[in-house]
Short mmCIF file of C-alpha atoms in Angstrom, two decimals:
data_model
loop_
_atom_site.label_atom_id
_atom_site.label_comp_id
_atom_site.label_asym_id
_atom_site.label_seq_id
_atom_site.Cartn_x
_atom_site.Cartn_y
_atom_site.Cartn_z
CA MET A 13 28.01 -24.25 -15.43
CA ASN A 14 24.31 -24.64 -14.81
CA LEU A 15 23.05 -22.63 -11.83
CA ILE A 16 20.33 -25.17 -11.03
CA GLU A 17 22.28 -28.42 -11.42
CA ASP A 18 25.80 -27.55 -10.28
CA ALA A 19 27.07 -26.81 -6.79
CA TRP A 20 28.12 -23.15 -6.79
CA LEU A 21 26.36 -21.44 -3.86
CA PRO A 22 28.72 -20.87 -0.88
CA VAL A 23 26.90 -21.89 2.31
CA LEU A 24 27.47 -22.78 5.91
CA ARG A 25 26.17 -26.19 6.92
CA GLU A 26 25.84 -27.33 10.49
CA GLN A 27 29.22 -29.05 10.18
CA GLY A 28 31.04 -26.39 8.16
CA PRO A 29 31.32 -24.52 4.83
CA ASP A 30 30.22 -26.13 1.58
CA LYS A 31 29.03 -25.35 -1.94
CA ILE A 32 25.62 -26.52 -3.03
CA ALA A 33 23.16 -26.47 -5.91
CA PRO A 34 19.95 -24.54 -5.04
CA TRP A 35 17.82 -27.66 -4.44
CA GLN A 36 20.29 -28.92 -1.82
CA MET A 37 19.14 -26.19 0.59
CA VAL A 38 16.58 -28.67 1.99
CA GLU A 39 18.93 -31.63 2.56
CA PRO A 40 18.08 -32.91 6.04
CA TYR A 41 21.49 -34.35 6.90
CA ASN A 42 24.02 -31.70 7.90
CA PRO A 43 21.42 -28.96 7.27
CA VAL A 44 22.23 -25.70 5.50
CA LEU A 45 22.13 -22.75 7.92
CA GLU A 46 23.35 -19.70 6.02
CA ILE A 47 24.78 -18.25 2.83
CA ILE A 48 28.41 -17.18 3.20
CA ALA A 49 29.12 -14.92 0.23
CA PRO A 50 32.53 -13.19 -0.02
CA ARG A 51 30.95 -9.68 -0.04
CA PRO A 52 27.90 -8.16 1.71
CA ASP A 53 26.24 -7.11 -1.57
CA PHE A 54 26.69 -10.67 -2.85
CA GLN A 55 25.09 -11.97 0.37
CA GLY A 56 21.96 -9.91 -0.25
CA ALA A 57 21.94 -10.82 -3.93
CA LEU A 58 22.14 -14.57 -3.31
CA TYR A 59 19.21 -14.35 -0.90
CA GLN A 60 17.23 -12.61 -3.63
CA PHE A 61 18.32 -15.17 -6.21
CA LEU A 62 17.00 -18.07 -4.12
CA ILE A 63 13.82 -16.23 -3.09
CA GLY A 64 13.17 -15.42 -6.75
CA LEU A 65 13.76 -19.04 -7.71
CA LEU A 66 11.33 -20.29 -5.07
CA GLN A 67 8.73 -17.67 -5.99
CA THR A 68 9.06 -18.60 -9.66
CA CYS A 69 8.95 -22.38 -9.30
CA PHE A 70 7.40 -23.14 -5.92
CA THR A 71 4.74 -20.51 -5.14
CA PRO A 72 2.37 -21.87 -2.46
CA GLU A 73 -1.29 -21.88 -3.41
CA ASP A 74 -2.49 -20.19 -0.24
CA HIS A 75 -1.57 -19.38 3.35
CA ASP A 76 -2.32 -22.91 4.53
CA GLU A 77 0.12 -24.43 2.06
CA TRP A 78 2.70 -21.81 2.99
CA LEU A 79 2.29 -22.86 6.63
CA GLU A 80 2.68 -26.55 5.76
CA TYR A 81 6.06 -25.93 4.17
CA TRP A 82 7.04 -23.67 7.06
CA GLU A 83 6.42 -26.53 9.44
CA GLU A 84 8.04 -29.14 7.21
CA MET A 85 10.29 -28.23 4.31
CA PRO A 86 9.89 -30.06 1.00
CA THR A 87 11.95 -33.13 0.23
CA VAL A 88 15.12 -32.89 -1.83
CA GLU A 89 13.46 -34.84 -4.66
CA GLU A 90 10.43 -32.53 -4.68
CA LEU A 91 12.48 -29.32 -4.86
CA LYS A 92 14.98 -30.70 -7.36
CA LYS A 93 12.21 -31.84 -9.70
CA THR A 94 10.58 -28.41 -9.47
CA PHE A 95 13.76 -26.44 -10.14
CA GLU A 96 14.78 -28.70 -13.04
CA LYS A 97 11.82 -27.35 -15.02
CA VAL A 98 13.70 -24.06 -15.45
CA ALA A 99 17.25 -25.45 -15.60
CA SER A 100 17.67 -24.60 -19.28
CA ALA A 101 17.26 -20.89 -18.40
CA PHE A 102 20.15 -21.01 -15.95
CA GLU A 103 23.07 -21.98 -18.16
CA LEU A 104 25.87 -19.53 -17.41
CA ASP A 105 28.43 -20.10 -20.14
CA LYS A 106 26.80 -21.04 -23.45
CA PRO A 107 28.79 -19.09 -26.09
CA VAL A 108 26.11 -19.18 -28.82
CA ASP A 109 22.90 -19.73 -26.89
CA SER A 110 20.85 -18.03 -24.18
CA SER A 111 22.88 -17.64 -21.01
CA PHE A 112 21.82 -16.49 -17.56
CA LEU A 113 21.25 -12.70 -17.42
CA GLN A 114 23.27 -12.15 -20.63
CA ASP A 115 22.15 -10.56 -23.85
CA PHE A 116 20.64 -13.11 -26.20
CA ASP A 117 22.62 -12.22 -29.31
CA LEU A 118 25.18 -9.55 -28.47
CA LYS A 119 27.77 -9.84 -31.24
CA ALA A 120 29.80 -6.69 -30.65
CA GLY A 121 29.97 -4.17 -27.83
CA GLU A 122 32.58 -2.45 -25.69
CA ILE A 123 35.03 -4.84 -24.02
CA LYS A 124 35.55 -4.20 -20.33
CA ASN A 125 37.56 -5.73 -17.50
CA ILE A 126 35.54 -8.03 -15.26
CA ALA A 127 35.95 -5.64 -12.30
CA GLY A 128 33.45 -3.41 -14.11
CA LEU A 129 30.64 -5.72 -12.94
CA LEU A 130 31.28 -4.61 -9.35
CA ILE A 131 29.19 -1.56 -8.57
CA GLU A 132 31.85 0.24 -6.53
CA SER A 133 34.54 -0.33 -9.16
CA PRO A 134 36.15 2.92 -10.41
CA GLY A 135 35.41 3.83 -14.00
CA GLY A 136 37.98 4.13 -16.76
CA LYS A 137 38.28 7.93 -16.48
CA THR A 138 38.73 7.73 -12.69
CA ILE A 139 41.63 5.31 -13.11
CA LYS A 140 43.13 7.31 -15.99
CA ASP A 141 43.06 10.50 -13.88
CA ASN A 142 44.59 8.60 -10.95
CA LEU A 143 41.58 9.44 -8.74
CA ASP A 144 40.89 5.89 -7.47
CA HIS A 145 42.07 6.77 -3.97
CA PHE A 146 39.79 4.57 -1.86
CA VAL A 147 38.76 1.73 -4.22
CA LYS A 148 41.83 0.93 -6.26
CA GLY A 149 41.51 -0.27 -9.83
CA GLY A 150 43.35 -3.38 -11.00
CA ALA A 151 42.78 -5.48 -7.87
CA ILE A 152 40.20 -7.75 -9.51
CA ARG A 153 41.50 -9.30 -12.73
CA ARG A 154 39.96 -12.78 -12.96
CA VAL A 155 36.82 -14.20 -11.35
CA CYS A 156 35.56 -17.79 -11.01
CA PRO A 157 32.15 -18.85 -12.43
CA SER A 158 30.47 -18.82 -9.01
CA CYS A 159 31.53 -15.24 -8.27
CA VAL A 160 30.86 -13.97 -11.80
CA ALA A 161 27.30 -15.35 -11.69
CA THR A 162 26.73 -13.56 -8.38
CA ALA A 163 28.37 -10.34 -9.58
CA LEU A 164 26.24 -10.33 -12.72
CA PHE A 165 23.02 -10.88 -10.74
CA THR A 166 24.05 -8.20 -8.20
CA LEU A 167 24.62 -5.66 -10.96
CA GLN A 168 21.40 -6.43 -12.84
CA ILE A 169 19.17 -6.09 -9.75
CA ASN A 170 20.92 -2.95 -8.44
CA ALA A 171 22.04 -1.35 -11.72
CA PRO A 172 22.66 2.39 -11.27
CA SER A 173 22.82 4.81 -14.16
CA GLY A 174 25.90 3.92 -16.15
CA GLY A 175 26.22 6.53 -18.87
CA VAL A 176 24.19 7.19 -22.00
CA GLY A 177 21.74 4.34 -22.62
CA HIS A 178 23.07 2.05 -19.87
CA ARG A 179 19.76 1.41 -18.11
CA VAL A 180 19.00 1.32 -14.40
CA GLY A 181 17.51 -1.67 -12.63
CA LEU A 182 13.82 -2.46 -12.50
CA ARG A 183 13.55 -0.81 -9.05
CA GLY A 184 15.79 2.13 -9.98
CA GLY A 185 19.47 2.45 -9.16
CA GLY A 186 20.53 1.19 -5.72
CA PRO A 187 17.14 0.07 -4.38
CA LEU A 188 16.56 -0.76 -0.73
CA THR A 189 15.76 -4.43 -0.09
CA THR A 190 13.94 -5.55 3.04
CA LEU A 191 13.76 -9.22 4.02
CA VAL A 192 11.87 -10.79 6.90
CA MET A 193 14.22 -12.95 8.96
CA PRO A 194 13.36 -15.41 11.76
CA GLY A 195 13.87 -14.13 15.29
CA ALA A 196 15.68 -17.29 16.36
CA LYS A 197 18.41 -19.42 14.80
CA GLU A 198 16.79 -21.25 11.90
CA SER A 199 17.69 -23.12 8.72
CA LEU A 200 18.35 -21.31 5.45
CA TRP A 201 15.07 -22.75 4.19
CA LYS A 202 13.02 -20.88 6.82
CA LYS A 203 14.96 -17.66 6.22
CA LEU A 204 14.04 -17.83 2.55
CA TRP A 205 10.51 -19.17 2.95
CA LEU A 206 9.48 -16.17 5.10
CA ASN A 207 9.99 -14.07 1.95
CA VAL A 208 8.06 -16.22 -0.51
CA LEU A 209 4.47 -15.09 -1.08
CA ASP A 210 1.46 -17.30 -1.66
CA ARG A 211 -0.87 -16.69 -4.60
CA ASP A 212 -3.21 -14.53 -2.51
CA TRP A 213 -0.37 -11.99 -2.21
CA PHE A 214 1.42 -12.48 -5.52
CA GLU A 215 -0.54 -13.49 -8.59
CA THR A 216 1.30 -15.88 -10.86
CA THR A 217 0.32 -18.27 -13.60
CA ASP A 218 1.91 -21.53 -14.67
CA ILE A 219 5.49 -21.01 -15.77
CA GLU A 220 6.04 -20.47 -19.45
CA LEU A 221 9.75 -20.85 -19.95
CA GLY A 222 10.66 -17.88 -22.12
CA PRO A 223 11.60 -14.20 -22.22
CA GLY A 224 8.39 -13.16 -20.46
CA ILE A 225 9.94 -14.28 -17.17
CA PHE A 226 13.61 -14.70 -18.11
CA PRO A 227 14.45 -11.85 -20.53
CA TRP A 228 17.73 -13.43 -21.66
CA MET A 229 15.83 -16.27 -23.35
CA GLY A 230 14.85 -14.08 -26.29
CA PRO A 231 16.05 -11.02 -28.17
CA THR A 232 16.55 -8.03 -25.90
CA ARG A 233 13.80 -5.41 -25.85
CA ILE A 234 16.09 -2.68 -27.21
CA SER A 235 15.33 0.82 -25.93
CA ASP A 236 17.22 3.04 -28.36
CA LYS A 237 15.55 5.78 -30.39
CA GLY A 238 13.43 3.34 -32.36
CA GLY A 239 13.04 0.88 -29.48
CA LYS A 240 10.50 0.46 -26.73
CA ASN A 241 10.13 0.66 -22.97
CA THR A 242 9.06 -2.32 -20.86
CA THR A 243 6.10 -1.96 -18.52
CA PRO A 244 4.51 -4.53 -16.18
CA GLU A 245 1.85 -5.16 -18.80
CA ASP A 246 4.45 -6.20 -21.41
CA VAL A 247 5.93 -9.19 -19.59
CA ASP A 248 5.19 -11.75 -16.84
CA SER A 249 4.86 -10.46 -13.26
CA LEU A 250 7.72 -12.80 -12.24
CA GLN A 251 10.20 -10.73 -14.23
CA VAL A 252 10.49 -8.45 -11.20
CA TYR A 253 12.88 -11.07 -9.81
CA TRP A 254 14.86 -11.47 -13.06
CA GLY A 255 15.15 -7.97 -14.53
CA MET A 256 17.97 -7.47 -17.06
CA PRO A 257 18.54 -3.76 -17.80
CA ARG A 258 22.17 -4.16 -18.92
CA ARG A 259 23.27 -5.82 -22.16
CA ILE A 260 26.24 -7.96 -21.16
CA ARG A 261 27.98 -11.05 -22.51
CA LEU A 262 30.67 -12.81 -20.48
CA ASP A 263 33.79 -14.21 -22.14
CA PHE A 264 34.86 -17.40 -20.35
CA LEU A 265 38.33 -18.88 -20.64
CA ASP A 266 39.87 -22.12 -19.41
CA ALA A 267 43.12 -21.79 -17.50
CA GLU A 268 45.48 -23.61 -15.20
CA GLU A 269 44.18 -23.92 -11.68
CA SER A 270 44.60 -20.66 -9.81
CA ARG A 271 42.86 -18.40 -7.30
CA CYS A 272 39.76 -16.31 -7.91
CA ASP A 273 40.44 -12.64 -7.09
CA LEU A 274 37.08 -12.34 -5.29
CA CYS A 275 36.55 -15.46 -3.20
CA GLY A 276 40.16 -16.71 -3.10
CA GLU A 277 39.23 -20.27 -4.05
CA ASN A 278 40.97 -22.24 -6.79
CA ALA A 279 39.26 -22.74 -10.15
CA THR A 280 40.11 -23.77 -13.71
CA SER A 281 37.61 -21.54 -15.52
CA PHE A 282 37.59 -17.77 -15.27
CA VAL A 283 36.15 -14.58 -16.69
CA GLU A 284 38.52 -11.65 -17.23
CA LYS A 285 36.55 -9.63 -19.78
CA TYR A 286 32.99 -9.00 -20.80
CA ARG A 287 31.24 -7.20 -23.62
CA THR A 288 28.54 -4.64 -23.07
CA GLN A 289 26.33 -2.37 -25.13
CA ASN A 290 23.86 0.33 -24.20
CA TYR A 291 20.11 0.60 -24.74
CA GLY A 292 19.08 -2.63 -23.05
CA THR A 293 15.67 -3.19 -21.41
CA ASN A 294 14.28 0.09 -20.11
CA TYR A 295 11.83 -0.63 -17.28
CA GLU A 296 9.12 2.00 -16.95
CA GLY A 297 5.72 2.22 -15.31
CA ALA A 298 4.20 0.94 -12.09
CA TRP A 299 6.67 -1.81 -11.25
CA VAL A 300 6.41 -2.98 -7.65
CA HIS A 301 9.00 -5.44 -6.37
CA PRO A 302 7.78 -7.61 -3.45
CA LEU A 303 11.06 -7.20 -1.54
CA THR A 304 11.27 -3.39 -1.64
CA PRO A 305 9.29 -0.62 0.14
CA TYR A 306 7.70 2.04 -2.05
CA ARG A 307 6.21 5.50 -1.84
CA PHE A 308 2.93 5.68 -3.73
CA ASP A 309 1.48 8.90 -5.06
CA PRO A 310 -1.68 9.55 -2.96
CA LYS A 311 -3.24 11.16 -6.06
CA LYS A 312 -2.30 8.09 -8.14
CA GLU A 313 -0.91 10.30 -10.91
CA LYS A 314 2.72 9.13 -10.78
CA PRO A 315 4.20 5.61 -10.68
CA PRO A 316 5.40 4.30 -7.30
CA LEU A 317 8.95 5.20 -6.24
CA SER A 318 11.13 2.56 -4.63
CA LEU A 319 12.93 3.62 -1.46
CA LYS A 320 16.70 3.82 -1.87
CA GLY A 321 19.74 3.67 0.34
CA GLN A 322 20.40 7.14 1.75
CA GLN A 323 23.40 9.10 2.85
CA GLY A 324 23.64 8.82 6.62
CA GLY A 325 22.53 5.20 6.71
CA LEU A 326 19.47 3.40 7.96
CA GLY A 327 18.00 3.69 11.42
CA TYR A 328 14.85 3.87 13.47
CA ARG A 329 13.77 7.04 11.68
CA HIS A 330 13.03 4.74 8.72
CA TRP A 331 11.19 2.12 10.79
CA LEU A 332 7.69 3.30 9.91
CA GLY A 333 8.38 3.50 6.20
CA VAL A 334 9.83 0.00 5.91
CA THR A 335 7.49 -1.88 8.26
CA MET A 336 4.06 -0.21 7.99
CA THR A 337 1.66 1.27 5.45
CA ASP A 338 0.78 4.94 5.85
CA GLN A 339 -2.07 5.85 3.51
CA SER A 340 -1.68 9.58 4.17
CA SER A 341 1.96 9.78 3.07
CA GLY A 342 1.82 6.92 0.55
CA ASP A 343 4.67 5.01 2.25
CA CYS A 344 4.19 1.28 1.96
CA SER A 345 6.36 -1.53 3.25
CA ALA A 346 7.52 -4.31 0.93
CA LYS A 347 4.82 -6.83 0.15
CA VAL A 348 6.64 -9.63 2.01
CA VAL A 349 6.77 -7.43 5.12
CA LYS A 350 3.09 -6.60 4.82
CA ALA A 351 2.22 -10.29 4.48
CA TYR A 352 4.16 -11.04 7.65
CA MET A 353 2.75 -8.15 9.70
CA GLU A 354 -0.87 -8.60 8.67
CA GLU A 355 -1.15 -12.38 8.37
CA ARG A 356 1.80 -14.64 9.08
CA VAL A 357 2.80 -13.26 12.47
CA HIS A 358 -0.64 -14.22 13.80
CA SER A 359 -0.26 -17.81 12.55
CA LEU A 360 3.27 -18.45 13.79
CA THR A 361 2.28 -18.88 17.41
CA GLY A 362 5.10 -19.90 19.69
CA GLU A 363 7.71 -18.56 17.27
CA SER A 364 10.06 -15.71 18.13
CA LEU A 365 9.10 -12.43 16.47
CA ALA A 366 10.89 -11.93 13.18
CA ARG A 367 13.33 -9.10 12.46
CA LEU A 368 13.71 -6.99 9.37
CA TRP A 369 16.96 -7.08 7.41
CA CYS A 370 17.37 -3.89 5.31
CA PHE A 371 20.23 -3.40 2.90
CA GLY A 372 21.25 -1.58 -0.24
CA TYR A 373 23.69 0.77 -1.88
CA ASP A 374 23.69 4.51 -1.32
CA MET A 375 24.26 5.70 -4.88
CA ASP A 376 25.13 9.14 -6.23
CA ASN A 377 24.17 8.48 -9.85
CA MET A 378 26.77 5.89 -10.94
CA LYS A 379 29.02 6.39 -7.90
CA ALA A 380 28.57 4.04 -4.93
CA ARG A 381 28.97 6.13 -1.78
CA CYS A 382 28.33 3.34 0.70
CA TRP A 383 26.73 -0.04 1.34
CA TYR A 384 24.23 -0.08 4.20
CA ASP A 385 23.10 -3.11 6.14
CA HIS A 386 20.77 -2.81 9.13
CA GLU A 387 18.33 -4.85 11.22
CA MET A 388 15.11 -3.63 12.82
CA PRO A 389 12.48 -5.31 15.01
CA LEU A 390 9.07 -6.41 13.73
CA LEU A 391 6.04 -6.45 16.01
CA LYS A 392 2.90 -8.50 16.45
CA LEU A 393 0.04 -6.00 16.10
CA ASP A 394 -3.64 -6.10 15.26
CA ALA A 395 -5.17 -3.53 12.88
CA ALA A 396 -6.12 -1.09 15.66
CA GLN A 397 -2.65 -1.26 17.19
CA ARG A 398 -1.07 -0.60 13.81
CA ASP A 399 -3.20 2.53 13.38
CA ASN A 400 -2.20 3.74 16.83
CA LEU A 401 1.49 3.12 16.22
CA LEU A 402 1.47 5.03 12.96
CA HIS A 403 0.44 8.14 14.86
CA TRP A 404 2.49 7.63 18.00
CA VAL A 405 5.76 6.68 16.31
CA LYS A 406 5.49 9.59 13.92
CA GLU A 407 5.36 11.97 16.90
CA LEU A 408 8.52 10.49 18.39
CA VAL A 409 10.43 10.45 15.11
CA ASP A 410 9.34 13.98 14.16
CA ALA A 411 10.66 15.28 17.47
CA ALA A 412 13.95 13.41 17.07
CA THR A 413 14.32 14.71 13.52
CA ASP A 414 13.88 18.29 14.73
CA VAL A 415 16.37 17.79 17.54
CA SER A 416 19.01 16.26 15.27
CA GLY A 417 18.64 19.25 12.93
CA PHE A 418 19.01 21.74 15.80
CA LEU A 419 22.10 19.89 17.02
CA ARG A 420 23.73 20.12 13.62
CA SER A 421 22.90 23.80 13.04
CA GLN A 422 23.98 24.95 16.50
CA LEU A 423 27.24 23.04 16.29
CA LYS A 424 28.02 24.94 13.11
CA GLU A 425 27.24 28.17 14.97
CA ALA A 426 29.64 27.09 17.71
CA TRP A 427 32.42 26.12 15.33
CA PHE A 428 32.32 28.86 12.75
CA LYS A 429 32.04 32.65 12.83
CA ARG A 430 30.07 32.70 9.57
CA ALA A 431 28.24 29.38 9.94
CA LYS A 432 25.80 29.96 7.08
CA ASP A 433 28.66 30.29 4.61
CA VAL A 434 30.25 26.99 5.63
CA LYS A 435 29.55 23.95 3.52
CA GLY A 436 30.45 20.42 4.50
CA ASP A 437 29.24 17.01 5.55
CA MET A 438 28.08 16.91 9.19
CA ASN A 439 26.40 13.53 8.93
CA ALA A 440 28.72 12.08 11.57
CA VAL A 441 27.09 14.31 14.21
CA VAL A 442 23.55 13.43 13.18
CA LEU A 443 24.39 9.75 12.83
CA GLU A 444 25.74 9.61 16.37
CA PHE A 445 22.53 11.17 17.66
CA TRP A 446 20.38 8.56 15.89
CA GLN A 447 22.57 5.66 16.93
CA GLN A 448 22.74 6.63 20.59
CA SER A 449 18.96 7.08 20.87
CA GLU A 450 18.11 3.89 18.99
CA ASN A 451 17.93 1.46 21.91
CA ASP A 452 15.62 3.77 23.88
CA PHE A 453 13.36 4.17 20.84
CA TYR A 454 12.98 0.44 20.33
CA ALA A 455 12.30 -0.04 24.05
CA LEU A 456 9.41 2.45 23.74
CA LEU A 457 8.24 0.69 20.60
CA LYS A 458 7.92 -2.53 22.59
CA ARG A 459 5.87 -0.66 25.23
CA PHE A 460 3.59 0.71 22.49
CA SER A 461 3.00 -2.79 21.13
CA ASP A 462 1.92 -3.99 24.57
CA LEU A 463 -0.89 -1.40 24.74
CA PRO A 464 -4.33 -2.66 23.67
CA GLY A 465 -5.76 -1.45 20.36
CA ASP A 466 -8.65 0.41 22.01
CA GLN A 467 -6.26 2.58 24.02
CA ARG A 468 -5.98 5.72 21.95
CA GLN A 469 -3.75 7.73 24.29
CA VAL A 470 -0.13 7.10 25.14
CA PRO A 471 0.71 7.20 28.86
CA PRO A 472 2.23 10.66 29.56
CA GLU A 473 5.38 9.17 31.07
CA ILE A 474 6.35 7.73 27.66
CA TYR A 475 6.28 11.19 26.09
CA ALA A 476 8.16 12.57 29.08
CA PHE A 477 10.84 9.89 28.83
CA TRP A 478 11.40 10.46 25.11
CA ALA A 479 11.47 14.28 25.41
CA LYS A 480 14.00 14.07 28.22
CA THR A 481 16.10 11.43 26.42
CA ILE A 482 16.57 13.24 23.12
CA ARG A 483 16.99 16.64 24.80
CA ASN A 484 19.74 15.45 27.13
CA LEU A 485 21.42 13.49 24.36
CA ALA A 486 21.52 16.54 22.09
CA LEU A 487 23.08 18.69 24.81
CA ASP A 488 25.62 15.99 25.72
CA LEU A 489 26.64 15.56 22.09
CA PHE A 490 26.88 19.32 21.64
CA ASP A 491 29.25 19.57 24.61
CA SER A 492 31.30 16.67 23.36
CA TRP A 493 31.67 17.91 19.79
CA ALA A 494 31.96 21.63 20.53
CA LEU A 495 34.59 21.32 23.23
CA GLU A 496 36.81 18.64 21.76
CA SER A 497 38.74 21.06 19.56
CA PRO A 498 41.95 22.63 20.96
CA VAL A 499 41.27 25.36 23.53
CA GLU A 500 43.21 27.97 21.54
CA ASP A 501 40.85 27.42 18.57
CA ALA A 502 37.64 27.61 20.59
CA ASP A 503 35.58 30.76 20.94
CA MET A 504 33.85 30.16 24.28
CA LYS A 505 31.52 33.11 23.91
CA ARG A 506 30.27 31.74 20.59
CA ILE A 507 29.99 28.19 21.97
CA ILE A 508 27.98 29.30 25.01
CA GLY A 509 25.69 31.38 22.82
CA ALA A 510 25.08 28.45 20.48
CA ARG A 511 24.37 26.13 23.41
CA LYS A 512 21.83 28.55 24.88
CA GLU A 513 20.09 28.76 21.51
CA LEU A 514 20.06 24.96 21.25
CA ALA A 515 18.49 24.63 24.70
CA LYS A 516 15.85 27.20 23.71
CA LYS A 517 14.97 25.36 20.50
CA LEU A 518 14.71 22.09 22.40
CA ARG A 519 11.91 23.66 24.44
CA THR A 520 10.08 25.63 21.80
CA SER A 521 10.07 23.66 18.53
CA LYS A 522 6.62 22.51 17.41
CA ALA A 523 7.40 18.79 17.64
CA MET A 524 9.04 19.11 21.07
CA LYS A 525 6.17 21.24 22.38
CA THR A 526 3.78 18.51 21.25
CA LEU A 527 5.74 15.95 23.27
CA LEU A 528 6.02 18.19 26.31
CA ASN A 529 2.33 19.12 26.28
CA LYS A 530 1.38 15.43 26.29
CA SER A 531 3.93 14.47 28.91
CA SER A 532 3.92 14.67 32.66
CA LEU A 533 6.82 17.16 32.64
#
């Protein structure tokens, strides 16, 4: 199968589901609206595959050209001709030649079941010890070419640590990806095009078809004891979209028509096993992926760190870090988000404001704890308004962070006689606090964005509203959680004492005092 020429991408057209080749995304009749992958991590991966393909083959020269293709997508012939230039790099099943995201000349290696490509799949020891309680082994035995291509791409772009010498992805294991999505119902083309940068934002040269961009088109840059690391200076900048840290070779087999264990569709070609070997490409240095937010070292002594999925999920407490650039902390949004906030939003007059789609794995080394998927609003702001928001939003989030911490600690005091000795996961409590205050936060964010850039002070009633909202929410959640246990197990004296202490902290913490002093309360 060739991933440029053959129809393998599962999509939703205006008149129903279909499978298409990448260039068919711009067919005007029965337009393509969405990708419909069988798993959420595949959905995010296929978006990144198509964005990477467009960025590699169809980078607009400047903002004006980007706008032209926003207004009117390219013709089918134009896009097909452009993609065909790299078609030879996208063969999936060439046994003795370069194949998509597979090691160039892997002759040996450990043989693994195809389920091993899935990041949440239990390892061999977990299955042997009968510890695969939640994600059972053995459920995925054979996978069709469409799903195996997606699984392979998903693993290579998210690769966590996988044992000695099994390298992590170019952005580290389980990176957070942030994509700008249209605010209204739009075609798949517009959803992708919002995340393709012009040459003013992403420097590229003419494509040289080879391992500089597509590492599987040449011998792997081995990273064993006598090998070498791979820095941005060693290869083409476009390799950020096509990183290949894992050495893998798929073993295809022809079979009678039967169902794929992932998508459930019938096929006559499958992959049940693959070979893998350690010490593949080891990405080091100042790699910056355009679809991921980073934290830069203000002293510029250490390489940038990509933001990752975190235990407890994503929420408005992460809004600043994924949408804005804070020079003091070093937090910087993904380059595609920055391009939208600083340039594109001001050109797309009459369009609904875009939203931010954030997703990624929460990894504990090689163990996938959770997959997170969240949407946040984006705003239309000038430079002065952005500076104001950085300060104002930080005050609100700092106060909410303090309050959520007090809620958690005082609930432990209410529940346990020796609270400090008790270990355990209380993320459910904190998560409920963040989720229940989210709508109010975003409503205030909209009010902030309506204030002119030369207004340096927030109206006191906004501070008052937020202080009252998070205080009352914390007390309500405390009552709900502390009193829901059976009466015979509750120690009312301890509960009342913990509640009094919570109320005191909600008045006297530094962040809350800042809010209260600036409010009309």
